Amino acid sequence: MDNLSYSSMKSMLIQARGSLNSRLSEFEPMVLLLAPLLTLFLAQIIGSVFSVVHEKGLKACLLGFVMGFVKMIPGVQNYIDAEKQKVVDQLQSGSSSNKKNRAEVLPVKGLGVEVLEKMEIEKRNDAIWQGKCSGTVYIGGSESEGHFALINQACSMFAHTNPLHIDVFQSVVRFESEVVAMTAALLGSKETVSGGQICGNMTSGGTESIVLAVKSSRDYMKHKKGITRPEMIIPESGHSAYDKAAQYFNIKLWRVPVDKDFRADVKAIRRYINRNTIMIVGSAPGFPHGIIDPIEELGQLALSYGICFHVDLCLGGFVLPFARKLGYQIPAFDFSVQGVTSISVDVHKYGLAPKGTSTVLYRNHEIRKHQFVAVTEWSGGLYVSPTIAGSRPGSLVAGAWAAMMSLGEEGYLQNTKKIMEASKRLEEGVREIHELFVVGKPDMTIVAFGSKTLDIFEVNDIMSSKGWHLNALQRPNSIHLCITLQHVPIVDDFLQDLREAVETVKENPGPVTGGMAPIYGAAGKMPDRGMVNELLVSFMDTQY
């Protein structure tokens, strides 16, 4: 019976082969050779199209296709370039940066100490920043006294040092290790659940801290899971530093819309996780609206999938621990949360250290090892470096250490009390202006506000004319003020100017001459985001 079945099957196969050969004999051999190759090529194109549509969305892809076709029409591209240049020129006119009378070659004879007088003259051209800028300057008081003076003196003492030379400048190496340890202690390193291995390094700022955390997570997940086409998922409110990291390290970045309360949407993030996901991100708080993401839920999500989870505490690292001690209801945000693998914290914000000081922290040494770069085959010798920069200014490390040691826990508690109370006064004052609404419920020291009846960017232009420097936001269109010690004494002045600005726009709607409202508004509504990208790049290219 088995032999009969085998013979029947063999006969059927021979018959099918003969039939197939008979049909294929009708075609030229070259056709038979090229057909499968063309089929594979077509399949690759279709696969690429589907991949792009999945990444950017059908609407964006169709728009890009249409815009590309339109630009091929003679004269259209030249017209677009001319209009784009007008926008760039307008942006540049509102910027304090210009290239007139700048030095482009060394003076034949050096200025000597007179250079300091020239620097004082140049400094007078800076905008008035005392209490007038969102964020920017976090230390209170005058730059010639108090904490300012202390920081300046500390930096001056160590201006010649470089922590790259660990055998020479042992003082700043020690300062760095202590800044990292003290910062980690604020964020749960002393709690049992942290694992007792919290470690990290100082960096040049929040962006470098985030970039290093992303790089370390990418390499750690490659080592752990063999992921070679890495992807990361961040909320729409996540900092732009993640975009930099994605571009630098060839990582696919997914930006996920936030929920109705402007917090990271955990369910939406879960839907984007796949076998190539290396990390997810949360902020405490997010830069746009001062709102803390659901860190505990995100931590559980990361744990369940065995991926990295970075928390951006660049703004909150030196506020939230003290706000909690003062009795504010602050949700969990640090290494006490299971699943958190890295944290970025700026010391140069509410830590009141000199500009250019941040820290990146890791749950354990196994993850941090992937941050380092070791070189064994260089003729210059064996080389290893912990951060992106090789040489680093020891003066800033010393300034950060001096800031933390001079203020102590009591100093930070006092400062946090002042800025948290000022933030609540500001939020309440904005809510009393009927034409405005506060975006979400701020958890910390940022108050973002928009309007359903007025062009909020026109309000911003009026505020700019009064000397204020606020941050313009999108999705939704809004502006925010990040409260620092500089603002504590002048919250009422700000609210008074804001009320007047709202009344001015109500009575005289329309763009202010030379204002940025038309550009911000147009950029927000422009469907071709590629063109917005080009505008930003062109503007930046004119600044330096």
Coordinates of C-alpha atoms in Angstrom, one line a residue:
M1 CA 0.0 0.0 0.0
D2 CA 2.9 2.3 0.9
N3 CA 4.6 1.5 -2.4
L4 CA 1.5 2.3 -4.3
S5 CA 1.1 5.7 -2.7
Y6 CA 4.7 6.5 -3.3
S7 CA 4.4 5.5 -7.0
S8 CA 1.2 7.6 -7.4
M9 CA 2.9 10.7 -5.9
K10 CA 6.0 10.3 -8.0
S11 CA 3.8 10.0 -11.2
M12 CA 2.0 13.2 -10.2
L13 CA 5.2 15.1 -9.7
I14 CA 6.6 14.0 -13.1
Q15 CA 3.4 15.0 -14.7
A16 CA 3.3 18.4 -13.0
R17 CA 7.0 19.0 -14.0
G18 CA 6.3 18.2 -17.6
S19 CA 3.3 20.5 -17.7
L20 CA 5.2 23.3 -16.0
N21 CA 8.2 22.9 -18.4
S22 CA 5.8 22.9 -21.4
R23 CA 4.3 26.3 -20.3
L24 CA 7.6 27.9 -19.4
S25 CA 9.0 26.9 -22.8
E26 CA 6.8 29.6 -24.3
F27 CA 9.0 32.3 -22.7
E28 CA 12.4 33.6 -23.5
P29 CA 15.2 32.4 -21.2
M30 CA 16.1 36.1 -20.3
V31 CA 12.5 36.7 -19.2
L32 CA 12.6 33.7 -16.9
L33 CA 15.8 35.0 -15.5
L34 CA 14.7 38.6 -14.9
A35 CA 11.1 37.9 -13.7
P36 CA 12.1 36.7 -10.2
L37 CA 14.6 39.5 -9.9
L38 CA 12.1 42.1 -10.8
T39 CA 9.6 40.5 -8.5
L40 CA 12.0 40.8 -5.6
F41 CA 12.8 44.4 -6.5
L42 CA 9.1 45.3 -6.6
A43 CA 8.5 43.5 -3.3
Q44 CA 11.3 45.6 -1.7
I45 CA 9.8 48.8 -3.0
I46 CA 6.4 47.9 -1.7
G47 CA 7.9 46.9 1.6
S48 CA 9.7 50.2 1.8
V49 CA 6.5 52.2 1.0
F50 CA 4.6 50.4 3.7
S51 CA 7.4 51.0 6.1
V52 CA 7.4 54.8 5.4
V53 CA 3.6 55.0 5.6
H54 CA 3.7 53.1 8.9
E55 CA 6.4 55.5 10.2
K56 CA 5.0 58.8 9.0
G57 CA 1.3 58.1 8.5
L58 CA -0.7 58.0 5.2
K59 CA -1.6 61.7 5.4
A60 CA 2.0 62.9 5.8
C61 CA 3.2 60.6 3.0
L62 CA 0.5 61.7 0.5
L63 CA 1.2 65.4 1.4
G64 CA 5.0 64.8 0.9
F65 CA 4.3 63.2 -2.5
V66 CA 2.0 66.1 -3.6
M67 CA 4.5 68.7 -2.4
G68 CA 7.3 67.0 -4.1
F69 CA 5.3 66.9 -7.4
V70 CA 4.3 70.6 -7.0
K71 CA 8.0 71.6 -6.4
M72 CA 8.9 70.1 -9.8
I73 CA 6.7 72.7 -11.6
P74 CA 9.0 75.3 -13.1
G75 CA 9.3 78.4 -10.9
V76 CA 7.6 76.9 -7.9
Q77 CA 10.7 75.9 -6.1
N78 CA 12.3 79.3 -6.6
Y79 CA 9.1 80.9 -5.2
I80 CA 9.1 78.7 -2.2
D81 CA 12.8 79.4 -1.6
A82 CA 12.2 83.2 -1.8
E83 CA 9.3 83.0 0.7
K84 CA 11.3 80.8 3.0
Q85 CA 14.1 83.4 2.9
K86 CA 11.6 86.1 3.9
V87 CA 10.6 84.1 7.0
V88 CA 14.3 83.5 7.9
D89 CA 15.0 87.2 7.5
Q90 CA 12.1 88.0 9.8
L91 CA 13.2 85.5 12.4
Q92 CA 16.7 86.9 12.2
S93 CA 15.5 90.4 12.7
G94 CA 14.0 89.4 16.0
S95 CA 17.2 87.8 17.1
S96 CA 19.9 89.6 19.1
S97 CA 22.5 87.6 17.1
N98 CA 24.1 89.4 14.2
K99 CA 27.4 89.3 12.4
K100 CA 28.0 93.0 12.0
N101 CA 31.4 94.3 13.2
R102 CA 32.4 90.9 14.4
A103 CA 36.1 90.1 14.7
E104 CA 37.2 87.6 12.0
V105 CA 41.0 87.7 12.4
L106 CA 43.3 88.1 15.4
P107 CA 44.3 91.7 16.3
V108 CA 47.8 92.5 15.2
K109 CA 48.5 93.7 18.7
G110 CA 46.8 92.0 21.6
L111 CA 44.5 94.1 23.7
G112 CA 45.9 92.9 27.0
V113 CA 43.8 93.6 30.0
E114 CA 41.8 96.1 28.0
V115 CA 40.0 93.1 26.6
L116 CA 38.0 92.9 29.9
E117 CA 36.7 96.5 29.3
K118 CA 35.7 95.5 25.8
M119 CA 33.8 92.4 27.2
E120 CA 32.0 94.7 29.6
I121 CA 30.8 96.9 26.7
E122 CA 29.6 93.8 24.8
K123 CA 27.9 92.5 27.9
R124 CA 25.8 95.6 28.1
N125 CA 24.2 94.7 24.8
D126 CA 22.7 91.6 26.3
A127 CA 18.9 91.6 27.1
I128 CA 17.9 92.4 30.6
W129 CA 17.5 88.9 32.1
Q130 CA 17.0 89.6 35.7
G131 CA 13.6 88.2 36.4
K132 CA 12.5 88.6 32.8
C133 CA 13.4 85.2 31.3
S134 CA 11.6 81.9 31.4
G135 CA 14.0 79.6 33.2
T136 CA 17.5 80.7 31.8
V137 CA 19.0 82.0 35.1
Y138 CA 18.0 80.0 38.2
I139 CA 20.2 81.7 40.9
G140 CA 18.5 84.6 42.6
G141 CA 19.8 88.0 43.3
S142 CA 22.6 90.0 41.7
E143 CA 25.4 88.3 39.8
S144 CA 28.0 90.2 41.8
E145 CA 27.0 89.0 45.3
G146 CA 25.6 86.1 47.3
H147 CA 25.5 82.7 45.7
F148 CA 26.5 84.2 42.3
A149 CA 29.7 85.5 43.7
L150 CA 30.5 82.2 45.5
I151 CA 30.0 80.2 42.3
N152 CA 32.1 82.6 40.3
Q153 CA 35.0 82.4 42.9
A154 CA 34.8 78.6 43.0
C155 CA 35.0 78.4 39.2
S156 CA 37.9 80.9 39.1
M157 CA 39.9 78.8 41.6
F158 CA 39.7 75.7 39.3
A159 CA 39.7 77.4 35.8
H160 CA 42.9 75.6 34.8
T161 CA 41.8 72.1 35.7
N162 CA 40.6 69.2 33.6
P163 CA 39.2 66.0 35.1
L164 CA 40.5 64.0 32.1
H165 CA 43.9 64.1 33.9
I166 CA 42.7 62.1 36.9
D167 CA 46.3 61.7 38.2
V168 CA 46.9 65.5 38.2
F169 CA 43.6 67.1 39.2
Q170 CA 42.5 64.7 41.9
S171 CA 40.5 67.5 43.6
V172 CA 38.0 67.9 40.8
V173 CA 37.8 64.2 40.2
R174 CA 36.8 63.9 43.8
F175 CA 34.3 66.8 43.4
E176 CA 32.7 65.0 40.5
S177 CA 32.3 61.7 42.3
E178 CA 30.7 63.5 45.3
V179 CA 28.3 65.6 43.1
V180 CA 27.2 62.3 41.5
A181 CA 26.8 60.6 44.9
M182 CA 24.9 63.4 46.5
T183 CA 22.6 63.8 43.5
A184 CA 22.0 60.0 43.5
A185 CA 21.1 60.1 47.2
L186 CA 18.4 62.6 46.5
L187 CA 16.9 60.2 44.0
G188 CA 16.7 57.0 45.9
S189 CA 20.2 55.5 45.9
K190 CA 20.0 54.9 49.7
E191 CA 16.8 52.9 49.4
T192 CA 17.0 49.1 49.3
V193 CA 14.9 48.9 46.2
S194 CA 17.5 50.8 44.2
G195 CA 19.8 47.9 44.4
G196 CA 22.7 49.8 46.0
Q197 CA 24.7 50.2 42.8
I198 CA 23.5 53.7 41.5
C199 CA 26.4 55.3 39.6
G200 CA 26.9 58.0 37.0
N201 CA 29.0 60.9 35.7
M202 CA 28.8 64.7 35.3
T203 CA 28.0 66.0 31.8
S204 CA 27.8 69.4 30.1
G205 CA 24.0 69.6 30.3
G206 CA 20.7 67.8 30.1
T207 CA 21.1 67.1 26.4
E208 CA 24.4 65.3 26.9
S209 CA 23.0 63.4 29.9
I210 CA 20.0 62.2 27.8
V211 CA 22.2 61.4 24.7
L212 CA 24.5 59.3 26.9
A213 CA 21.6 57.5 28.5
V214 CA 20.2 56.6 25.1
K215 CA 23.6 55.5 23.8
S216 CA 24.2 53.3 26.9
S217 CA 20.7 51.8 26.6
R218 CA 21.2 51.0 22.9
D219 CA 24.4 49.2 23.5
Y220 CA 23.2 47.5 26.6
M221 CA 20.2 46.1 24.8
K222 CA 22.3 45.0 21.9
H223 CA 24.5 43.1 24.4
K224 CA 21.5 41.7 26.3
K225 CA 19.0 41.0 23.5
G226 CA 21.0 41.3 20.3
I227 CA 18.9 44.2 19.0
T228 CA 20.6 45.7 15.9
R229 CA 17.7 47.9 14.6
P230 CA 16.9 49.8 17.8
E231 CA 13.8 51.8 18.4
M232 CA 12.7 54.0 21.4
I233 CA 9.3 55.4 22.4
I234 CA 8.8 58.8 24.0
P235 CA 5.7 60.9 24.8
E236 CA 5.0 63.9 22.5
S237 CA 6.1 66.1 25.5
G238 CA 9.5 64.4 25.7
H239 CA 12.5 66.7 25.2
S240 CA 14.1 67.3 21.8
A241 CA 17.4 65.8 23.1
Y242 CA 15.9 62.4 22.3
D243 CA 15.6 63.4 18.6
K244 CA 19.3 64.4 18.7
A245 CA 20.2 61.0 20.2
A246 CA 18.0 59.2 17.6
Q247 CA 19.8 61.0 14.8
Y248 CA 23.3 60.5 16.2
F249 CA 22.9 56.8 17.0
N250 CA 20.6 55.7 14.2
I251 CA 17.7 54.8 16.4
K252 CA 14.1 54.8 15.2
L253 CA 12.2 57.3 17.4
W254 CA 8.4 57.0 18.0
R255 CA 6.7 60.1 19.4
V256 CA 3.4 59.0 21.0
P257 CA 0.6 61.5 21.8
V258 CA 0.0 62.3 25.4
D259 CA -3.4 61.7 27.2
K260 CA -6.0 64.3 27.9
D261 CA -4.1 65.4 31.0
F262 CA -0.9 65.9 29.0
R263 CA 0.8 63.0 30.7
A264 CA 2.5 60.1 28.9
D265 CA -0.2 57.7 27.6
V266 CA 1.0 54.3 28.9
K267 CA -1.5 52.3 26.8
A268 CA -0.5 54.1 23.7
I269 CA 3.2 53.5 24.4
R270 CA 2.6 49.8 25.0
R271 CA 1.1 49.5 21.5
Y272 CA 4.4 50.7 20.0
I273 CA 6.6 48.2 21.8
N274 CA 8.1 45.5 19.6
R275 CA 11.1 43.2 19.4
N276 CA 13.3 46.1 18.4
T277 CA 12.3 48.4 21.3
I278 CA 15.3 49.3 23.5
M279 CA 13.8 51.9 25.8
I280 CA 10.8 54.0 26.8
V281 CA 10.9 57.5 28.4
G282 CA 9.1 59.5 31.0
S283 CA 9.6 63.1 32.4
A284 CA 9.3 64.5 35.9
P285 CA 8.2 67.0 34.9
G286 CA 8.0 67.5 31.2
F287 CA 9.5 70.8 29.9
P288 CA 6.4 72.1 28.0
H289 CA 3.8 72.0 30.8
G290 CA 5.5 71.1 34.1
I291 CA 3.5 67.9 34.4
I292 CA 4.9 64.6 35.8
D293 CA 4.4 61.5 33.7
P294 CA 3.1 58.3 35.4
I295 CA 6.6 57.0 36.2
E296 CA 5.4 54.0 38.2
E297 CA 3.2 52.7 35.4
L298 CA 5.9 53.2 32.9
G299 CA 8.4 51.4 35.1
Q300 CA 6.1 48.4 35.3
L301 CA 5.7 48.5 31.5
A302 CA 9.5 48.5 31.0
L303 CA 9.9 45.7 33.5
S304 CA 7.3 43.5 31.8
Y305 CA 9.1 43.8 28.5
G306 CA 12.6 43.7 29.8
I307 CA 13.6 47.1 28.2
C308 CA 15.3 50.2 29.5
F309 CA 13.4 53.1 31.0
H310 CA 14.9 56.6 31.3
V311 CA 13.4 59.3 33.5
D312 CA 14.2 63.0 32.5
L313 CA 14.6 64.8 35.8
C314 CA 16.6 67.6 34.3
L315 CA 14.1 70.1 35.7
G316 CA 12.8 68.2 38.7
G317 CA 15.8 66.6 40.2
F318 CA 16.6 69.4 42.7
V319 CA 13.0 70.3 43.4
L320 CA 10.8 67.2 43.7
P321 CA 12.8 65.6 46.5
F322 CA 12.5 68.7 48.6
A323 CA 8.9 69.5 47.5
R324 CA 7.9 66.1 48.9
K325 CA 9.6 66.9 52.2
L326 CA 7.7 70.1 52.3
G327 CA 4.4 68.2 52.1
Y328 CA 3.6 68.5 48.4
Q329 CA 1.8 65.5 46.9
I330 CA 4.5 64.2 44.5
P331 CA 4.1 60.9 42.8
A332 CA 7.1 58.4 42.7
F333 CA 9.7 59.5 40.1
D334 CA 13.2 58.1 40.9
F335 CA 15.2 54.9 41.5
S336 CA 12.7 53.8 44.1
V337 CA 10.5 52.9 41.1
Q338 CA 11.2 49.4 39.8
G339 CA 12.1 49.5 36.1
V340 CA 13.9 52.8 36.0
T341 CA 17.3 52.2 34.5
S342 CA 18.7 55.7 34.1
I343 CA 18.0 59.3 35.1
S344 CA 19.2 62.7 33.9
V345 CA 19.4 65.6 36.4
D346 CA 20.6 69.1 35.7
V347 CA 22.7 70.7 38.5
H348 CA 22.8 74.0 36.6
K349 CA 19.0 74.5 36.9
Y350 CA 17.5 74.3 40.4
G351 CA 20.8 72.9 41.8
L352 CA 22.0 76.5 41.3
A353 CA 25.3 75.4 39.8
P354 CA 27.2 77.2 37.0
K355 CA 25.9 76.6 33.5
G356 CA 27.2 73.5 31.8
T357 CA 26.7 71.0 34.7
S358 CA 24.4 68.0 34.7
T359 CA 24.5 64.4 35.8
V360 CA 23.5 61.1 34.2
L361 CA 22.8 58.3 36.6
Y362 CA 22.3 54.5 36.1
R363 CA 20.8 51.8 38.2
N364 CA 23.9 49.7 38.0
H365 CA 27.5 49.5 36.6
E366 CA 26.5 46.9 34.0
I367 CA 24.4 49.5 32.2
R368 CA 26.9 52.4 32.7
K369 CA 29.8 50.4 31.2
H370 CA 28.2 50.9 27.8
Q371 CA 28.5 54.6 28.1
F372 CA 32.3 54.5 28.1
V373 CA 34.6 54.5 25.1
A374 CA 37.8 52.6 25.4
V375 CA 40.5 52.7 22.6
T376 CA 43.2 50.1 22.6
E377 CA 44.8 50.5 19.1
W378 CA 45.7 54.2 19.1
S379 CA 49.4 55.1 18.7
G380 CA 48.8 57.7 21.3
G381 CA 48.4 55.0 23.9
L382 CA 45.6 53.4 25.7
Y383 CA 42.6 55.7 26.1
V384 CA 39.2 55.6 27.9
S385 CA 36.7 58.4 28.3
P386 CA 33.4 58.4 30.3
T387 CA 31.5 61.1 28.4
I388 CA 31.2 62.6 25.0
A389 CA 33.8 65.3 25.7
G390 CA 37.4 64.3 26.4
S391 CA 38.7 67.4 28.1
R392 CA 36.2 68.9 30.4
P393 CA 36.2 72.1 32.4
G394 CA 37.1 71.3 36.0
S395 CA 35.9 74.8 36.9
L396 CA 32.3 73.8 36.3
V397 CA 32.7 70.6 38.3
A398 CA 34.1 72.6 41.2
G399 CA 31.3 75.2 40.8
A400 CA 28.6 72.5 41.1
W401 CA 30.3 70.9 44.1
A402 CA 30.5 74.4 45.7
A403 CA 26.8 75.1 45.0
M404 CA 25.6 71.8 46.6
M405 CA 27.9 72.0 49.6
S406 CA 27.2 75.7 50.3
L407 CA 23.4 75.4 50.1
G408 CA 22.9 72.0 51.8
E409 CA 19.6 70.4 52.4
E410 CA 18.3 73.4 54.3
G411 CA 19.1 75.8 51.5
Y412 CA 17.4 73.7 48.9
L413 CA 14.3 73.3 51.1
Q414 CA 14.1 77.1 51.5
N415 CA 14.5 77.7 47.8
T416 CA 12.0 75.0 46.8
K417 CA 9.4 76.5 49.2
K418 CA 9.9 79.9 47.6
I419 CA 9.6 78.8 44.0
M420 CA 6.7 76.3 44.6
E421 CA 4.7 79.0 46.3
A422 CA 5.5 81.5 43.5
S423 CA 4.4 78.9 40.9
K424 CA 1.1 78.4 42.7
R425 CA 0.5 82.2 42.8
L426 CA 1.3 82.4 39.1
E427 CA -1.0 79.6 38.2
E428 CA -3.9 81.0 40.2
G429 CA -3.3 84.5 38.7
V430 CA -3.4 83.1 35.1
R431 CA -6.6 81.1 35.8
E432 CA -8.2 84.4 36.9
I433 CA -7.7 85.8 33.4
H434 CA -10.9 84.6 31.7
E435 CA -9.4 84.7 28.2
L436 CA -6.7 82.3 29.1
F437 CA -6.5 78.6 30.2
V438 CA -3.7 76.8 32.0
V439 CA -2.5 73.7 30.2
G440 CA -3.2 70.7 32.4
K441 CA -2.4 70.7 36.1
P442 CA 1.2 71.7 36.6
D443 CA 3.1 69.6 39.2
M444 CA 6.0 71.8 39.6
T445 CA 7.5 75.2 38.6
I446 CA 6.2 75.6 35.0
V447 CA 2.9 77.2 34.1
A448 CA 1.8 76.9 30.5
F449 CA -1.2 78.8 29.2
G450 CA -3.1 79.3 26.0
S451 CA -6.3 80.9 24.8
K452 CA -9.5 79.8 22.9
T453 CA -10.4 83.3 22.0
L454 CA -7.1 85.1 21.3
D455 CA -4.0 84.4 19.4
I456 CA -1.7 83.5 22.3
F457 CA 1.4 84.3 20.1
E458 CA 0.1 87.8 19.7
V459 CA -0.1 88.0 23.5
N460 CA 3.5 86.7 23.6
D461 CA 4.6 89.5 21.2
I462 CA 3.1 92.1 23.6
M463 CA 4.9 90.5 26.5
S464 CA 8.1 90.5 24.5
S465 CA 7.7 94.3 23.9
K466 CA 7.5 94.6 27.7
G467 CA 10.8 92.9 28.1
W468 CA 9.7 89.3 28.9
H469 CA 11.3 86.3 27.3
L470 CA 8.8 83.4 27.3
N471 CA 8.8 80.0 25.6
A472 CA 6.4 79.5 22.7
L473 CA 4.8 76.0 22.6
Q474 CA 2.7 74.0 20.2
R475 CA 0.0 71.2 20.5
P476 CA -1.7 73.1 21.9
N477 CA -0.5 76.6 20.9
S478 CA 0.6 78.1 24.2
I479 CA 3.4 79.9 26.1
H480 CA 5.0 79.1 29.4
L481 CA 7.0 80.7 32.2
C482 CA 9.5 78.5 34.1
I483 CA 9.7 80.0 37.6
T484 CA 13.1 80.5 39.1
L485 CA 14.4 82.4 42.2
Q486 CA 14.6 85.4 39.9
H487 CA 10.8 85.5 39.6
V488 CA 9.9 85.1 43.2
P489 CA 9.7 88.8 43.9
I490 CA 8.0 89.8 40.6
V491 CA 5.1 87.4 40.1
D492 CA 2.6 90.2 40.5
D493 CA 4.5 92.3 38.0
F494 CA 4.3 89.5 35.5
L495 CA 0.6 89.0 36.0
Q496 CA -0.1 92.7 35.6
D497 CA 1.8 92.8 32.3
L498 CA 0.0 89.7 31.2
R499 CA -3.4 91.1 31.9
E500 CA -2.5 94.3 30.0
A501 CA -1.2 92.2 27.1
V502 CA -4.5 90.3 26.9
E503 CA -6.5 93.5 26.9
T504 CA -4.3 95.0 24.2
V505 CA -4.8 91.9 21.9
K506 CA -8.5 92.0 22.7
E507 CA -8.8 95.6 21.6
N508 CA -6.4 95.4 18.7
P509 CA -6.4 91.9 17.3
G510 CA -3.8 91.2 14.6
P511 CA -0.1 90.7 14.4
V512 CA 2.3 93.2 16.0
T513 CA 4.7 94.9 13.5
G514 CA 7.9 92.9 13.6
G515 CA 6.3 90.3 15.9
M516 CA 6.8 86.5 15.7
A517 CA 3.1 85.6 16.0
P518 CA 2.5 85.1 12.3
I519 CA 5.5 82.9 12.0
Y520 CA 4.7 80.8 15.1
G521 CA 1.1 80.5 13.9
A522 CA 2.0 79.5 10.4
A523 CA 4.6 77.0 11.5
G524 CA 2.0 75.3 13.8
K525 CA -0.5 75.0 11.0
M526 CA 1.9 74.2 8.1
P527 CA 1.1 70.5 7.1
D528 CA 4.5 70.1 5.4
R529 CA 6.7 69.5 8.5
G530 CA 9.7 69.1 6.2
M531 CA 9.4 72.7 5.2
V532 CA 9.3 73.8 8.8
N533 CA 12.4 71.7 9.4
E534 CA 14.1 73.5 6.5
L535 CA 13.1 76.9 8.0
L536 CA 14.6 76.1 11.3
V537 CA 17.9 74.8 9.8
S538 CA 18.2 77.9 7.5
F539 CA 17.6 80.2 10.5
M540 CA 20.2 78.4 12.6
D541 CA 22.7 78.6 9.7
T542 CA 22.5 82.4 9.7
Q543 CA 23.3 82.7 13.4
Y544 CA 26.9 81.7 13.6

